[in-house]
């Protein structure tokens, strides 16, 4: 539970129910840390930037997701994997939000 206190925002739930807000939070925080380019394709990030971004991403995902993507060592690859896994939720959540 001590980890929760160090998080900047709520970690991505393994079900993906908070994926959309998590994506926005990650992008904002990585932008503030000047690391957003680390989750973009064909970036020129240094090894140190990649490591810092990967630590940040892993710190803000559910423990089950951490273990599932344990071997991923590139923040862009982790970002893509999570996007592939949860992107479909936009089609479910956004139309509902528009109707509310």
PDB file of C-alpha atoms in Angstrom:
ATOM      1  CA  UNK A   1       0.000   0.000   0.000  1.00  0.00           C
ATOM      2  CA  UNK A   2       2.946   2.373   0.390  1.00  0.00           C
ATOM      3  CA  UNK A   3       3.274   2.458  -3.400  1.00  0.00           C
ATOM      4  CA  UNK A   4      -0.105   4.162  -3.705  1.00  0.00           C
ATOM      5  CA  UNK A   5       1.211   7.216  -1.866  1.00  0.00           C
ATOM      6  CA  UNK A   6       4.031   7.660  -4.399  1.00  0.00           C
ATOM      7  CA  UNK A   7       1.777   7.502  -7.447  1.00  0.00           C
ATOM      8  CA  UNK A   8       0.921  10.722  -9.257  1.00  0.00           C
ATOM      9  CA  UNK A   9      -2.508   9.355 -10.272  1.00  0.00           C
ATOM     10  CA  UNK A  10      -4.531   6.138 -10.133  1.00  0.00           C
ATOM     11  CA  UNK A  11      -2.784   3.161 -11.712  1.00  0.00           C
ATOM     12  CA  UNK A  12      -4.243   1.514 -14.807  1.00  0.00           C
ATOM     13  CA  UNK A  13      -6.651  -1.170 -13.649  1.00  0.00           C
ATOM     14  CA  UNK A  14      -6.133  -4.659 -15.066  1.00  0.00           C
ATOM     15  CA  UNK A  15      -9.696  -4.524 -16.447  1.00  0.00           C
ATOM     16  CA  UNK A  16      -8.897  -1.288 -18.262  1.00  0.00           C
ATOM     17  CA  UNK A  17     -11.926   0.479 -16.806  1.00  0.00           C
ATOM     18  CA  UNK A  18      -9.883   3.655 -16.230  1.00  0.00           C
ATOM     19  CA  UNK A  19      -7.839   3.405 -19.443  1.00  0.00           C
ATOM     20  CA  UNK A  20      -9.013   6.648 -21.044  1.00  0.00           C
ATOM     21  CA  UNK A  21      -8.275   8.826 -18.023  1.00  0.00           C
ATOM     22  CA  UNK A  22      -5.019   6.943 -17.432  1.00  0.00           C
ATOM     23  CA  UNK A  23      -3.833   7.674 -20.983  1.00  0.00           C
ATOM     24  CA  UNK A  24      -4.483  11.382 -20.505  1.00  0.00           C
ATOM     25  CA  UNK A  25      -2.715  11.408 -17.143  1.00  0.00           C
ATOM     26  CA  UNK A  26       0.325   9.577 -18.531  1.00  0.00           C
ATOM     27  CA  UNK A  27       0.633  11.871 -21.527  1.00  0.00           C
ATOM     28  CA  UNK A  28       0.379  14.966 -19.334  1.00  0.00           C
ATOM     29  CA  UNK A  29       2.906  13.736 -16.803  1.00  0.00           C
ATOM     30  CA  UNK A  30       5.385  12.513 -19.409  1.00  0.00           C
ATOM     31  CA  UNK A  31       5.050  15.858 -21.213  1.00  0.00           C
ATOM     32  CA  UNK A  32       5.764  17.706 -17.977  1.00  0.00           C
ATOM     33  CA  UNK A  33       8.846  15.539 -17.450  1.00  0.00           C
ATOM     34  CA  UNK A  34       9.899  16.107 -21.102  1.00  0.00           C
ATOM     35  CA  UNK A  35       9.614  12.356 -21.743  1.00  0.00           C
ATOM     36  CA  UNK A  36       6.519  12.119 -23.915  1.00  0.00           C
ATOM     37  CA  UNK A  37       8.634  11.342 -26.981  1.00  0.00           C
ATOM     38  CA  UNK A  38       9.577   8.021 -25.341  1.00  0.00           C
ATOM     39  CA  UNK A  39       6.103   6.620 -26.105  1.00  0.00           C
ATOM     40  CA  UNK A  40       6.110   7.783 -29.729  1.00  0.00           C
ATOM     41  CA  UNK A  41       7.195   5.668 -32.678  1.00  0.00           C
ATOM     42  CA  UNK A  42      10.756   6.066 -33.980  1.00  0.00           C
ATOM     43  CA  UNK A  43      11.850   8.314 -31.150  1.00  0.00           C
ATOM     44  CA  UNK A  44      15.442   9.269 -30.420  1.00  0.00           C
ATOM     45  CA  UNK A  45      15.188   8.834 -26.666  1.00  0.00           C
ATOM     46  CA  UNK A  46      18.324   8.089 -24.725  1.00  0.00           C
ATOM     47  CA  UNK A  47      18.625   4.915 -22.670  1.00  0.00           C
ATOM     48  CA  UNK A  48      18.232   7.012 -19.521  1.00  0.00           C
ATOM     49  CA  UNK A  49      15.032   8.621 -20.822  1.00  0.00           C
ATOM     50  CA  UNK A  50      13.631   5.238 -21.809  1.00  0.00           C
ATOM     51  CA  UNK A  51      14.437   3.784 -18.398  1.00  0.00           C
ATOM     52  CA  UNK A  52      12.863   6.731 -16.584  1.00  0.00           C
ATOM     53  CA  UNK A  53       9.710   6.554 -18.713  1.00  0.00           C
ATOM     54  CA  UNK A  54       9.469   2.781 -18.294  1.00  0.00           C
ATOM     55  CA  UNK A  55       9.782   3.077 -14.508  1.00  0.00           C
ATOM     56  CA  UNK A  56       7.067   5.743 -14.536  1.00  0.00           C
ATOM     57  CA  UNK A  57       4.721   3.629 -16.684  1.00  0.00           C
ATOM     58  CA  UNK A  58       5.284   0.474 -14.660  1.00  0.00           C
ATOM     59  CA  UNK A  59       4.682   2.398 -11.441  1.00  0.00           C
ATOM     60  CA  UNK A  60       1.273   3.461 -12.752  1.00  0.00           C
ATOM     61  CA  UNK A  61      -0.135   0.108 -13.898  1.00  0.00           C
ATOM     62  CA  UNK A  62      -1.792  -2.677 -11.943  1.00  0.00           C
ATOM     63  CA  UNK A  63       0.542  -5.317 -10.507  1.00  0.00           C
ATOM     64  CA  UNK A  64      -1.064  -7.968 -12.718  1.00  0.00           C
ATOM     65  CA  UNK A  65      -0.201  -5.928 -15.811  1.00  0.00           C
ATOM     66  CA  UNK A  66       3.328  -5.400 -14.502  1.00  0.00           C
ATOM     67  CA  UNK A  67       3.885  -9.132 -14.299  1.00  0.00           C
ATOM     68  CA  UNK A  68       2.270  -9.762 -17.672  1.00  0.00           C
ATOM     69  CA  UNK A  69       4.579  -7.254 -19.379  1.00  0.00           C
ATOM     70  CA  UNK A  70       7.604  -8.004 -17.206  1.00  0.00           C
ATOM     71  CA  UNK A  71       9.938  -8.636 -20.139  1.00  0.00           C
ATOM     72  CA  UNK A  72       9.070  -5.401 -21.996  1.00  0.00           C
ATOM     73  CA  UNK A  73      12.068  -3.087 -21.723  1.00  0.00           C
ATOM     74  CA  UNK A  74      11.011  -0.250 -24.005  1.00  0.00           C
ATOM     75  CA  UNK A  75       8.369   2.312 -22.933  1.00  0.00           C
ATOM     76  CA  UNK A  76       7.078   2.630 -26.512  1.00  0.00           C
ATOM     77  CA  UNK A  77       6.571  -1.132 -26.720  1.00  0.00           C
ATOM     78  CA  UNK A  78       4.760  -1.203 -23.359  1.00  0.00           C
ATOM     79  CA  UNK A  79       2.606   1.754 -24.458  1.00  0.00           C
ATOM     80  CA  UNK A  80       1.718  -0.057 -27.709  1.00  0.00           C
ATOM     81  CA  UNK A  81       0.929  -3.309 -25.901  1.00  0.00           C
ATOM     82  CA  UNK A  82      -1.406  -1.553 -23.472  1.00  0.00           C
ATOM     83  CA  UNK A  83      -2.980   0.428 -26.300  1.00  0.00           C
ATOM     84  CA  UNK A  84      -3.601  -2.752 -28.286  1.00  0.00           C
ATOM     85  CA  UNK A  85      -5.125  -4.404 -25.233  1.00  0.00           C
ATOM     86  CA  UNK A  86      -7.435  -1.548 -24.166  1.00  0.00           C
ATOM     87  CA  UNK A  87      -7.978   0.674 -27.246  1.00  0.00           C
ATOM     88  CA  UNK A  88     -11.305  -1.000 -27.986  1.00  0.00           C
ATOM     89  CA  UNK A  89     -12.686   0.561 -24.807  1.00  0.00           C
ATOM     90  CA  UNK A  90     -12.831   3.950 -26.541  1.00  0.00           C
ATOM     91  CA  UNK A  91     -15.571   2.623 -28.791  1.00  0.00           C
ATOM     92  CA  UNK A  92     -17.524   1.483 -25.741  1.00  0.00           C
ATOM     93  CA  UNK A  93     -16.969   4.467 -23.436  1.00  0.00           C
ATOM     94  CA  UNK A  94     -16.978   7.451 -25.782  1.00  0.00           C
ATOM     95  CA  UNK A  95     -20.401   6.892 -27.430  1.00  0.00           C
ATOM     96  CA  UNK A  96     -21.922   6.468 -23.984  1.00  0.00           C
ATOM     97  CA  UNK A  97     -20.285   9.697 -22.801  1.00  0.00           C
ATOM     98  CA  UNK A  98     -21.620  11.572 -25.824  1.00  0.00           C
ATOM     99  CA  UNK A  99     -25.165  10.463 -25.051  1.00  0.00           C
ATOM    100  CA  UNK A 100     -24.988  11.478 -21.365  1.00  0.00           C
TER     101      UNK A 100
END
